[in-house]
Coordinates of C-alpha atoms in Angstrom, one line a residue:
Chain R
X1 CA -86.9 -10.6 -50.9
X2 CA -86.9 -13.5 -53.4
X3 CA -88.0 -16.8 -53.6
X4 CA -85.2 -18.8 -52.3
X5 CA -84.9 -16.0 -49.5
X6 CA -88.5 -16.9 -48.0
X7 CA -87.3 -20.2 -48.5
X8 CA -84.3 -20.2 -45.9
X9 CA -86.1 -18.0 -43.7
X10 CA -89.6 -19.5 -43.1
X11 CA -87.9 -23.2 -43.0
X12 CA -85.5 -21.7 -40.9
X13 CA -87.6 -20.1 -38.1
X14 CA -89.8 -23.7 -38.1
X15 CA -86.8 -25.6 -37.5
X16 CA -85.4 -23.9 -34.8
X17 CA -88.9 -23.2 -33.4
X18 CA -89.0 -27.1 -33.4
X19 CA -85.7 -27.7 -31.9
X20 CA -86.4 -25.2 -29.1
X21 CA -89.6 -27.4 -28.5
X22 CA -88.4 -30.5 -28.7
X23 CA -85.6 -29.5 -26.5
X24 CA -88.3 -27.9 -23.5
X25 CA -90.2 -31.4 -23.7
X26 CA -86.8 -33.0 -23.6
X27 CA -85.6 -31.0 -20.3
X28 CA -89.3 -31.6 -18.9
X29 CA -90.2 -35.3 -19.2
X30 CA -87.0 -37.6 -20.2
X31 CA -83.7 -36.0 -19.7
X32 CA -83.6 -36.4 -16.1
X33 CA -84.9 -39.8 -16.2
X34 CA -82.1 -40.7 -19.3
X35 CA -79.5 -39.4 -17.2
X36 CA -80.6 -40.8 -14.1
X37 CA -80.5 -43.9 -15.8
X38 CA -77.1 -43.8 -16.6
X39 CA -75.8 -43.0 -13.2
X40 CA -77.9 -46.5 -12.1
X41 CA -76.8 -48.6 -14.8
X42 CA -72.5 -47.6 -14.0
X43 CA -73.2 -47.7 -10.8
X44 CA -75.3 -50.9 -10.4
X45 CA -72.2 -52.2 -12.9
X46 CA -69.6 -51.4 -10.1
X47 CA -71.2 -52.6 -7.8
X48 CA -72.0 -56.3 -9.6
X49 CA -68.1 -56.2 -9.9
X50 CA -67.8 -55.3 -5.8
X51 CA -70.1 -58.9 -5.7
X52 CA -68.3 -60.9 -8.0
X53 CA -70.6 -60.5 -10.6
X54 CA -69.0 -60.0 -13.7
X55 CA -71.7 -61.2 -16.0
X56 CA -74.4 -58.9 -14.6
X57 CA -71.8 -56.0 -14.3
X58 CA -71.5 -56.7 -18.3
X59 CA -75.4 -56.6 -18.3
X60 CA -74.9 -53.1 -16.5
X61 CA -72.6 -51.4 -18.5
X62 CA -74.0 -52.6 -21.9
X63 CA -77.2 -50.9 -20.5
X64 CA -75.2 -47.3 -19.3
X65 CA -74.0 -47.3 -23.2
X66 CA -77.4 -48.2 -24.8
X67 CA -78.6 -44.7 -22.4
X68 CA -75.9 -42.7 -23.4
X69 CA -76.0 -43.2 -27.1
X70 CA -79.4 -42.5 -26.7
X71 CA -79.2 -39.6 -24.9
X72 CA -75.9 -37.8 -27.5
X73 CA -78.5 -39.0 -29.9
X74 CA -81.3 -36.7 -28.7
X75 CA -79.3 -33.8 -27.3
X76 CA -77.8 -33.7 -31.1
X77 CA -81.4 -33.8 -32.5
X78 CA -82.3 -30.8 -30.7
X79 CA -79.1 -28.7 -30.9
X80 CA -78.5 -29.3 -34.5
X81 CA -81.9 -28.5 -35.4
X82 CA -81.6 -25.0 -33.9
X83 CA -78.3 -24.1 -35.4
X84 CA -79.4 -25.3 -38.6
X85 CA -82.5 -23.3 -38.4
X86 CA -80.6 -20.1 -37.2
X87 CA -77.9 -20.7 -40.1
X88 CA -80.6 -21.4 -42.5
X89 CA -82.5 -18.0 -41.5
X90 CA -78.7 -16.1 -41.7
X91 CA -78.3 -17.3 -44.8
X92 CA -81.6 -16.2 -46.3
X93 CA -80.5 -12.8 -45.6
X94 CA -77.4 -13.0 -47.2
X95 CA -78.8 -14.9 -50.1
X96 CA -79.2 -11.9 -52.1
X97 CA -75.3 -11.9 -52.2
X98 CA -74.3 -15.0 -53.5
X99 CA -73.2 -15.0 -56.7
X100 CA -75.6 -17.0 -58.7
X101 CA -78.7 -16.4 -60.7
X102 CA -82.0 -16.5 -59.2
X103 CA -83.0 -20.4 -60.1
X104 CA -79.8 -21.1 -58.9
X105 CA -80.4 -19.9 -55.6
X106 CA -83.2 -21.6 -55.5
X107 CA -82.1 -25.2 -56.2
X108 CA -79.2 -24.6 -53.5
X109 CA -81.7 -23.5 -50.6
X110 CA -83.6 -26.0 -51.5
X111 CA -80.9 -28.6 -51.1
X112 CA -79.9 -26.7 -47.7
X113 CA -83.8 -26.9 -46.5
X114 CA -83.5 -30.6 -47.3
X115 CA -79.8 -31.3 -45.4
X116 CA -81.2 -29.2 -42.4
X117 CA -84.5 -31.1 -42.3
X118 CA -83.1 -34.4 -42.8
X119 CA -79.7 -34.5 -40.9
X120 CA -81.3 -34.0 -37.5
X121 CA -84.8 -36.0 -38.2
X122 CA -81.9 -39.2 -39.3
X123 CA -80.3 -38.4 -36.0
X124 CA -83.5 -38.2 -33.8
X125 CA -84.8 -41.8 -35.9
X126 CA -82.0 -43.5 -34.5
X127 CA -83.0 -44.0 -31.3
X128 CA -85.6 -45.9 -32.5
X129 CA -85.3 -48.8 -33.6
X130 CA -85.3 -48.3 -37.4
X131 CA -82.2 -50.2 -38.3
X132 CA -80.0 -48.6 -41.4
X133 CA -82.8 -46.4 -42.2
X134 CA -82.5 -43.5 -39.7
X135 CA -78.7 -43.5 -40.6
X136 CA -78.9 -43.1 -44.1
X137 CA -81.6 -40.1 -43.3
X138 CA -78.8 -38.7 -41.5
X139 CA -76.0 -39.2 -44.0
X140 CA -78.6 -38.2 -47.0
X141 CA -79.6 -35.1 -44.7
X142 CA -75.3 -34.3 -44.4
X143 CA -74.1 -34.5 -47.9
X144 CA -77.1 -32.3 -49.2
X145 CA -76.0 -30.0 -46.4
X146 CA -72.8 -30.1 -47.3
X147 CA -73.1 -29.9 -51.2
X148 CA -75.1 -27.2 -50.5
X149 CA -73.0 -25.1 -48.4
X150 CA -70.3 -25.9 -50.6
X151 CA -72.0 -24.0 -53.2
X152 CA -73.0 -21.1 -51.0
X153 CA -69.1 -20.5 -49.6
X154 CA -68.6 -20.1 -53.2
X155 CA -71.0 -17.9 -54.3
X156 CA -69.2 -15.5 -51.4
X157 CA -66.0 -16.6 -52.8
X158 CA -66.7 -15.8 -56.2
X159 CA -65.9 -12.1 -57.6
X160 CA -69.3 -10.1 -56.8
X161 CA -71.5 -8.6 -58.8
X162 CA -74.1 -6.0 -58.4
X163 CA -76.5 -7.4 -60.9
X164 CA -76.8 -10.7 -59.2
X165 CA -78.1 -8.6 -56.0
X166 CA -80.1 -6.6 -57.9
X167 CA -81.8 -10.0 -60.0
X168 CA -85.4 -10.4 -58.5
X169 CA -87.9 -12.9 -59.0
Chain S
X1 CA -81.8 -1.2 -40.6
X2 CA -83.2 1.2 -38.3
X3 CA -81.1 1.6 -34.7
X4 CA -82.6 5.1 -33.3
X5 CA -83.5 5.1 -29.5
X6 CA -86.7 2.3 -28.5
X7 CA -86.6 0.3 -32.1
X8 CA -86.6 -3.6 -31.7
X9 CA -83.5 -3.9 -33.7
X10 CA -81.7 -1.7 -31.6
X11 CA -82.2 -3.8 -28.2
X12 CA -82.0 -6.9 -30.2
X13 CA -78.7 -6.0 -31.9
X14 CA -77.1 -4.5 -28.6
X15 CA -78.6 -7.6 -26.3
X16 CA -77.6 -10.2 -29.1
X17 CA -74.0 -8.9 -29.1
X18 CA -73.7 -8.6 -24.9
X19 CA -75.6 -11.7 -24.5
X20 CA -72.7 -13.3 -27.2
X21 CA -69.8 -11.9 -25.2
X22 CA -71.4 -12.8 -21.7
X23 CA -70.9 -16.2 -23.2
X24 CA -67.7 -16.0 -24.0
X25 CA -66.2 -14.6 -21.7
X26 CA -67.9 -17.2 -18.6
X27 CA -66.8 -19.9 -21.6
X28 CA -63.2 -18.0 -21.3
X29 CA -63.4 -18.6 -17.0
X30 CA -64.9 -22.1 -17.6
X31 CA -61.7 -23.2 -19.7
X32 CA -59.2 -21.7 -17.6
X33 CA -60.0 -22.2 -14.1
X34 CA -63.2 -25.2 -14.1
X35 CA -62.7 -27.1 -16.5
X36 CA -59.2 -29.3 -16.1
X37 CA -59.9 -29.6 -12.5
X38 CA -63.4 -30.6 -12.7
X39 CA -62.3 -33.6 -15.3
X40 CA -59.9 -34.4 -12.9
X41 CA -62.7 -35.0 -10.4
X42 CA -64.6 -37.0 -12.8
X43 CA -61.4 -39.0 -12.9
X44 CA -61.0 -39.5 -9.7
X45 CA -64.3 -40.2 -8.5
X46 CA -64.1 -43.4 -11.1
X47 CA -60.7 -44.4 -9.9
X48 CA -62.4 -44.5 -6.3
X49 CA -64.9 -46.4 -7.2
X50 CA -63.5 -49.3 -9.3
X51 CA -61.4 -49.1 -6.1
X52 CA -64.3 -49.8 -3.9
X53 CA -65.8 -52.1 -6.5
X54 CA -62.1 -53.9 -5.8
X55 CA -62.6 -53.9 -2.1
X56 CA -65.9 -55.7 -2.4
X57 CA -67.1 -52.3 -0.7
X58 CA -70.3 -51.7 -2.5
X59 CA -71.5 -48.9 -0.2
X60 CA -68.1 -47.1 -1.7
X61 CA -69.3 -48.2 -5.4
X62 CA -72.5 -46.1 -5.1
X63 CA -70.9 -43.3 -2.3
X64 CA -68.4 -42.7 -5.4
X65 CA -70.5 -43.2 -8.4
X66 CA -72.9 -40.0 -6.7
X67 CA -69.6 -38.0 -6.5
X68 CA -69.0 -38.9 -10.1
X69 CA -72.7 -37.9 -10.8
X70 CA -72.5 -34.9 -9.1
X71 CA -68.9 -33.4 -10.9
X72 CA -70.3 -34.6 -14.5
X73 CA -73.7 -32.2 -13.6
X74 CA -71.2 -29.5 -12.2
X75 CA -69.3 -29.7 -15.7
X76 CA -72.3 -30.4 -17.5
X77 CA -74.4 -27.1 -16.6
X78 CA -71.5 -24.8 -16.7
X79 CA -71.1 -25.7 -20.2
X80 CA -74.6 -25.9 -21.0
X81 CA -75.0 -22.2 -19.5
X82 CA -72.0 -21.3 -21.8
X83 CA -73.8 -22.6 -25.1
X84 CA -77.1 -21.4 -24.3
X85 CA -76.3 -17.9 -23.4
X86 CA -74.1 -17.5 -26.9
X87 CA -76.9 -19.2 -29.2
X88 CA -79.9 -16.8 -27.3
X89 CA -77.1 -14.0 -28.6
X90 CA -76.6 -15.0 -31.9
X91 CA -80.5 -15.9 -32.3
X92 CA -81.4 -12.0 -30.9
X93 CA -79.0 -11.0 -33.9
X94 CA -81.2 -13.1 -36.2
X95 CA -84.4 -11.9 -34.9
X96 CA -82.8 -8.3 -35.6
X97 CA -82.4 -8.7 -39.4
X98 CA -85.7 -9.9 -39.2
X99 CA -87.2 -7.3 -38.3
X100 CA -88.1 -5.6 -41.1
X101 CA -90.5 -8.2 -42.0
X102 CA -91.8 -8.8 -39.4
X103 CA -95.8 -7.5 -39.8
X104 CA -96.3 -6.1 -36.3
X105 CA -96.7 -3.1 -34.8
X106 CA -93.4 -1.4 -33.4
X107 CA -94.9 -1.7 -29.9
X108 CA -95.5 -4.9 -29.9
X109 CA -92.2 -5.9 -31.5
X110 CA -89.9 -3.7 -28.8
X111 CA -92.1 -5.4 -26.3
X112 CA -91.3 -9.1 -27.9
X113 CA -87.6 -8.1 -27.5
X114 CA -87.9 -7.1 -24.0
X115 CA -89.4 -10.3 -23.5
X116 CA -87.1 -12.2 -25.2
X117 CA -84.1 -10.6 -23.8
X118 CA -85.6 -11.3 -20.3
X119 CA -86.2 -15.2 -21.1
X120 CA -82.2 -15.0 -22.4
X121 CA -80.9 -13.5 -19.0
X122 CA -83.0 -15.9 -17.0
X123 CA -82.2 -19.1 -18.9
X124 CA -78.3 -19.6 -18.5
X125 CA -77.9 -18.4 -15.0
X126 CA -80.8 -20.7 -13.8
X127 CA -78.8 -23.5 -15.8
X128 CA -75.3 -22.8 -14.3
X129 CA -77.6 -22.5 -10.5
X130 CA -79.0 -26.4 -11.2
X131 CA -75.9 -27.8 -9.2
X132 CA -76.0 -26.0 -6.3
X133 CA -80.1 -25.3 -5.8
X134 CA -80.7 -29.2 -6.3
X135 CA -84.0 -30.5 -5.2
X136 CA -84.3 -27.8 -2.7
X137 CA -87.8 -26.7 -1.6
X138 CA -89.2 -28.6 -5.3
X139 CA -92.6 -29.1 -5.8
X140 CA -91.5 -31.7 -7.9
X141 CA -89.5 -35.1 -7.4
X142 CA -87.2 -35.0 -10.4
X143 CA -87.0 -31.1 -11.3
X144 CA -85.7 -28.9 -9.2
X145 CA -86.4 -24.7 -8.8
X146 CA -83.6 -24.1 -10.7
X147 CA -84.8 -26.2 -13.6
X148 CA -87.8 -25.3 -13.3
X149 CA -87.0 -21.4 -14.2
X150 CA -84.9 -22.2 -16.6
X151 CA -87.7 -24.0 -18.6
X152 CA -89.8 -20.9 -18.3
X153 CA -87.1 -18.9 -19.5
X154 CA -87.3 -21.3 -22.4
X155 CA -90.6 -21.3 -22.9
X156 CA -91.1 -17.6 -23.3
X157 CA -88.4 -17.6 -25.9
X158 CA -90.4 -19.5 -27.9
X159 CA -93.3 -17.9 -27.6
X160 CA -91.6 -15.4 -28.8
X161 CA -90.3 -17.0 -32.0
X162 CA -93.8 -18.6 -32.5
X163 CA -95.1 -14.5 -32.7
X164 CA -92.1 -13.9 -34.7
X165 CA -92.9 -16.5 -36.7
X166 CA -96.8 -14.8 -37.2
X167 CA -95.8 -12.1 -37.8
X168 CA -93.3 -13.2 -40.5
X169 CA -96.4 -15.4 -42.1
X170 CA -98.0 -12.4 -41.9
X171 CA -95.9 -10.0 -43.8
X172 CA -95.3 -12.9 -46.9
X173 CA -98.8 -13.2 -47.4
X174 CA -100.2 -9.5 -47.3
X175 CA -99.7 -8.4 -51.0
X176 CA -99.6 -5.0 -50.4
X177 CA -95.7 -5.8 -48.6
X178 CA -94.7 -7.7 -51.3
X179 CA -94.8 -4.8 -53.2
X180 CA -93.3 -2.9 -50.9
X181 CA -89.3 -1.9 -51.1
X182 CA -87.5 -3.1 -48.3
X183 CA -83.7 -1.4 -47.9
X184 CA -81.7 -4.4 -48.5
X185 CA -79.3 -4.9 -45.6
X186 CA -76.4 -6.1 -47.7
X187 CA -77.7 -3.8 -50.7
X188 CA -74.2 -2.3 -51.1
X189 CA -70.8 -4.0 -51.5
X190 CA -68.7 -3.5 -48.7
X191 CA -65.2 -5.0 -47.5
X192 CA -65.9 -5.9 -44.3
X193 CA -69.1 -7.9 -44.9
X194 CA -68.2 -10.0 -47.6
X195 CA -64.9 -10.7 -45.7
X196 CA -67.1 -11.9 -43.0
X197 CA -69.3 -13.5 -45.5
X198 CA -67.1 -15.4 -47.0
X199 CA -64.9 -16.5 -44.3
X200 CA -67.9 -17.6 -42.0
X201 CA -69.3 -19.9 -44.4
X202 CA -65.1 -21.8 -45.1
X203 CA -65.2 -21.9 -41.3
X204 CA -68.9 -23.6 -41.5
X205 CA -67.6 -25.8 -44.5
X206 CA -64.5 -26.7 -42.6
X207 CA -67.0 -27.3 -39.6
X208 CA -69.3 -29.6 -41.4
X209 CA -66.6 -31.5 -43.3
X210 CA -65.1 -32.2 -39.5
X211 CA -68.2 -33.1 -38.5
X212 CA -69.5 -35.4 -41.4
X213 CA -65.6 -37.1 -40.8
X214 CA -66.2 -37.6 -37.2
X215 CA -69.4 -39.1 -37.0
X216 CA -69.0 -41.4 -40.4
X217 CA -65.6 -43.1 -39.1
X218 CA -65.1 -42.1 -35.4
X219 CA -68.5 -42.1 -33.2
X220 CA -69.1 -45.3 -33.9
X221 CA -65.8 -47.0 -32.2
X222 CA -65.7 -44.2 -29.9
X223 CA -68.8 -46.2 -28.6
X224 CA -68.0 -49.2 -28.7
X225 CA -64.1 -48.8 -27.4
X226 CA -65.9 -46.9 -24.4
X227 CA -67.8 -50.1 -23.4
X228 CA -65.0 -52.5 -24.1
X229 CA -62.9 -50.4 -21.9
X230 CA -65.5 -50.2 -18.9
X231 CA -65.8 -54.3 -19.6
X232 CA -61.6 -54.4 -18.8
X233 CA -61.9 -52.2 -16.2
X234 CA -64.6 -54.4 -14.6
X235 CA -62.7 -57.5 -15.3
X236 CA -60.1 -56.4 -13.8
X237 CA -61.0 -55.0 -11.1
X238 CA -62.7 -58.7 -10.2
X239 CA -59.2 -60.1 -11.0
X240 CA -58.6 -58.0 -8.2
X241 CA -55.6 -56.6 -10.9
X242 CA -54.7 -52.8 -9.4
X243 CA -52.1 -52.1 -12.1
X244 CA -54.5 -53.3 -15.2
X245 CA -57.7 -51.5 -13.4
X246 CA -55.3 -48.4 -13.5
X247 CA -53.9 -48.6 -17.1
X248 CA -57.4 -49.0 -18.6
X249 CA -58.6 -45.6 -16.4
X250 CA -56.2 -44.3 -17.8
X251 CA -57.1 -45.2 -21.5
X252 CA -60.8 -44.2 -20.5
X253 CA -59.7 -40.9 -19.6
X254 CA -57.9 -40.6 -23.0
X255 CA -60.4 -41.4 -24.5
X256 CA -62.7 -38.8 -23.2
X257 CA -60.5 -36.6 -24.2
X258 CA -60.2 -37.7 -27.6
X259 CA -63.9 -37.6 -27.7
X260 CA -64.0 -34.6 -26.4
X261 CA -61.7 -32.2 -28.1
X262 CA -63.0 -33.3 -31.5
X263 CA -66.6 -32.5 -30.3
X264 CA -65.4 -28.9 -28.8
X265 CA -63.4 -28.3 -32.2
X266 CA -66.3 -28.9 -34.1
X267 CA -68.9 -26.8 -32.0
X268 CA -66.3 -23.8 -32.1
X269 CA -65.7 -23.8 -36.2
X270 CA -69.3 -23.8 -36.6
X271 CA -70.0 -21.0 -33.9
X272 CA -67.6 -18.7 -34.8
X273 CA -68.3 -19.6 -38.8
X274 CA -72.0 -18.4 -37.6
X275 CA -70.6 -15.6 -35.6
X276 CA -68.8 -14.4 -38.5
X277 CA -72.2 -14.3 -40.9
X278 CA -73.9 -12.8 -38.0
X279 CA -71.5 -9.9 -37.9
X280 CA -71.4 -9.2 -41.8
X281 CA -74.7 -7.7 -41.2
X282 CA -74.1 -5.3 -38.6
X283 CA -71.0 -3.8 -39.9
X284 CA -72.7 -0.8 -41.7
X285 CA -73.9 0.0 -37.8
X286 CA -70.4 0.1 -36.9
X287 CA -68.6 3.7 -36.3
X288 CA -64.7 3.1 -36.1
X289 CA -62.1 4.5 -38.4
X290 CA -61.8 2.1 -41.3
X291 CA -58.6 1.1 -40.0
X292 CA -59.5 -0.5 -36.7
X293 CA -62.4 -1.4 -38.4
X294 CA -61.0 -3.7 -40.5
X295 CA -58.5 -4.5 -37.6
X296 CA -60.9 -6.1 -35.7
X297 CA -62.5 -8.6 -38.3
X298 CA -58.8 -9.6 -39.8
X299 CA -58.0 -10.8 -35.4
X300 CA -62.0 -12.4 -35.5
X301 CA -61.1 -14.6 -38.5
X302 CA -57.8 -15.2 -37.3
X303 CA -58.8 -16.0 -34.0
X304 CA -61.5 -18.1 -34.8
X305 CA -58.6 -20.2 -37.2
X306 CA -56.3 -20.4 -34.3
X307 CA -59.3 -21.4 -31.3
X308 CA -60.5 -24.6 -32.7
X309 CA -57.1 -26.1 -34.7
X310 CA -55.6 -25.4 -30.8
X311 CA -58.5 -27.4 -29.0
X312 CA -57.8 -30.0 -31.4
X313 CA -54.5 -30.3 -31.1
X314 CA -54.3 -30.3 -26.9
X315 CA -53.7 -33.7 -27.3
X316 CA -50.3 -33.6 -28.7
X317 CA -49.4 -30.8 -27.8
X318 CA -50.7 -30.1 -24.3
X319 CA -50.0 -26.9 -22.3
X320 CA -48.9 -25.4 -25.5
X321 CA -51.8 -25.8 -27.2
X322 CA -54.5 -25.4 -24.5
X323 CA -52.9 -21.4 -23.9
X324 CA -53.1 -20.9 -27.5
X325 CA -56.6 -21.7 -27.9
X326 CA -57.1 -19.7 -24.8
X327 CA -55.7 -16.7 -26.6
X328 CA -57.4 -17.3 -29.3
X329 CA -61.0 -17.1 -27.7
X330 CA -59.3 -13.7 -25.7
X331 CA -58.7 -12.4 -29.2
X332 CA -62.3 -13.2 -30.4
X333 CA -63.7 -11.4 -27.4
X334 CA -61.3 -8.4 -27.3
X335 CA -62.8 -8.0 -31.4
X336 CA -66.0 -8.3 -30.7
X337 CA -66.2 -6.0 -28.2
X338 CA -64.2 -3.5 -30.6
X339 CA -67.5 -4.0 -32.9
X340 CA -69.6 -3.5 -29.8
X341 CA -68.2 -0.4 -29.0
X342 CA -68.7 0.8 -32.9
X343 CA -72.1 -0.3 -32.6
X344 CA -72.7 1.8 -29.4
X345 CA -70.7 5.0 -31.0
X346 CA -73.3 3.9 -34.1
X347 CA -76.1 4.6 -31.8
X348 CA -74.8 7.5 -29.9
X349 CA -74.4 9.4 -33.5
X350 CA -78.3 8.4 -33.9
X351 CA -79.4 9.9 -31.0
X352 CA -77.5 13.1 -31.5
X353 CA -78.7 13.6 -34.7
X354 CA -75.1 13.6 -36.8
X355 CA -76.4 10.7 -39.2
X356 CA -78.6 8.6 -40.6
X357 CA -80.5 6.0 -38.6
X358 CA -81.3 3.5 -40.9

């Protein structure tokens, strides 16, 4: 197993082991609560419109999508983390396949370990309030992704040859 | 790889690939038969209450908005037990090319498995039972039983990636396995994997491309136009304005829709593009004739095509559509279950002794 393999692999187990975590202490102690939350808000917003209350029913409903953007927001953080870390430990197996030399390899797992660290982290940050920063995290974290799994799909692609599988550190 | 009788890879691969088509095949149920007529509850239940809201009738507002609560959590687990019973199999398939590296003793890596495949079982059902065992009997005020085994189920999941994990750690920093030669599990070229290989990572390209479009130019107003419809519906509704309250419902619902195909289509390229990779690995293990070999993994790549381009397009196309993606997930099972079957005849040639086990 080479360099960029242990790469993938390692990150790849600590990510998902993270995600699987984050997600436990999500179920335990706040997603009730968030969605809870969200049933009040729409509610109490109906029934400020049953009581000719259209200002506070605005109040309301502002509130229900302030909830809910949190909540897609952390359900994301936690599912994307764990297919990322389950693609990137896939991948590291495969690695040995794509058809690029060793430094190669590395530099694209790299970028991959990056994009799969990132993407989620930018997506968790946004429910705080960091302003532009968390987003560009995310967007950073989604074209590394993508530029690297761009190169990966065509190191399959590409004609294979044994001596790239062979090529150890 | 070795699959002969009481090895970790063996329970892992065959409980990966049953856990996967568990899955689908309650995901296959749910999209038939639950889900239309549970949205049409959801529906429903928000039509009633902007009619109570309407009728100054605020007992009906919160009477209705429980109803609505309670058909969004009926939706919500099913699909939740759905996605979590496919991702445990596809992660037990992980955990099984793992193996090999994985610096424990054989013992304590079947009994990992066992463990892990118990925490997989226990999981999705307790999910899909959160609706109907409520807060029954809870020792708690906001977690239910049902929850509350589910959660276990969780937890000993990770527990066992965390001793997966060590024993990974282990294995990279013990010199004496660096040294060692591990049979590569994609050593030779074969057909089948790299068709796999390479088609599974387009479908994860396509996936992420999606993806990337849909949250850079659509999540954002899908927000926002989400609120600014509830506002009209509100406003209307004080305007006491029946056919407006009804026409912006109806562009709510649309909009869920809308929302909610692109998210399905984007979950489904990525799974099956996963699925796909997954597979590449095991076909060695697989004993068919080469012909329905390669059978099966030309329907899986054209099935997992036809599956997410059909969700996407239910919206213009409707009924059409919606049966065709319906097929298309029948297809996927129907193939993967022809690989199952090759993986079991695999096995059964182990234990008789008429080939090699690794």
């Amino acid at each position: 197993m080479n360099g960029s393999q242990k790469l993938l692999i390692i990150a790849g187990l600590i990510l998902a082991v993270l995600g699987m975590s984050y997600g436990l202490y999500y179920a335990l102690f706040d997603e009730h609560q968030t969605l809870q939350g969200m049933g009040m808000s729409l509610a109490t917003g109906f029934a400020n419109v049953a009581e000719d209350n259209l200002p506070e029913a605005r109040t309301a409903i502002d509130n229900f999508s302030a909830i809910q953007s949190e909540y897609v927001r952390e359900v994301h953080a936690h599912s994307h983390s764990i297919a990322l870390g389950m693609l990137l430990i896939v991948l590291g197996m495969a690695f040995n396949q794509i058809a690029f030399a060793e430094q190669h390899r590395f530099l694209i797992s790299l970028a991959l370990v990056i994009g799969a660290v990132l993407f989620p982290l930018g997506v968790l940050l946004q429910t705080f309030d960091l302003g532009i920063f968390a987003k560009i995290l995310s967007i950073l974290g989604t074209i590394t992704l993508i530029a690297g799994f761009f190169m990966v799909t065509w190191g399959f692609i590409k004609p294979f040859s044994t001596d790239n599988s062979k090529e150890q550190n | 790889m070795n699959l002969v009788s009481d090895s970790p890879q063996r329970l892992f691969i065959i409980g990966g690939i049953f856990l996967i088509l568990a899955g689908m095949i309650f995901g296959e149920v749910f999209a038939v038969f639950i889900l239309h007529p549970s949205i049409a509850n959801i529906d429903q239940a928000l039509q009633a209450a902007a009619q109570a809201a309407m009728a100054q009738d605020t007992e009906g507002v919160y009477t209705h908005m429980r109803d609505l609560g309670m058909y969004l959590e009926y939706k919500g687990t099913k699909v939740d037990a759905h996605s979590h019973i496919i991702q445990f199999g596809y992660l037990a398939l992980l955990l099984a090319l793992i193996q090999p590296y994985i610096a424990l003793s054989e013992t304590i890596k079947l009994r990992l498995g066992q463990l892990y495949l118990f925490g997989a079982i226990v999981l999705p059902p307790s999910v899909f039972l959160i609706h109907y065992v409520g807060l029954n009997y809870s020792p708690l005020e906001t977690i239910g039983w049902a929850s509350i085994v589910a959660d276990t189920g969780g937890l000993i999941i990770i527990i066992v990636c965390v001793c997966e994990l060590f024993g990974l750690f282990k294995y990279f920093t013990n010199t004496d396995n660096q040294s060692e030669e591990k049979t590569d599990l994609l050593q030779e070229y074969r057909w089948e994997s790299r068709v796999l290989l390479a088609s599974g990572s387009l479908l994860l390209l396509v996936g992420f491309l999606f993806g990337a479009w849909y949250a850079a130019f659509k999540l954002d107003p899908h927000e926002t136009s989400e609120v600014a419809i509830l506002q009209e519906v509100m406003a209307e509704s004080i305007n006491k304005n029946r056919q407006n309250v009804a026409q912006a419902l109806n562009q709510y619902g649309l909009h869920q829709a809308e929302k909610g195909v692109s998210i399905a289509a984007h979950a489904h390229i990525n799974e099956f593009g996963m699925l796909a990779l997954l597979l590449a690995f095991i076909q060695p293990y697989i004993f068919l004739s080469q012909k329905w070999h390669r059978r099966w993994i030309k329907v899986m790549v054209a099935a997992s095509v036809v599956l997410p381009v059909s969700v996407l397009l239910e919206l213009k196309f409707g009924l059409l559509a919606m049966i065709l993606a319906d097929v298309g997930g029948l297809f996927i099972i129907v193939s993967l279950f022809g690989m199952f079957v090759g993986v079991l005849r695999h096995t059964g040639k182990v234990d008789a002794g008429f080939g090699a086990a690794t």
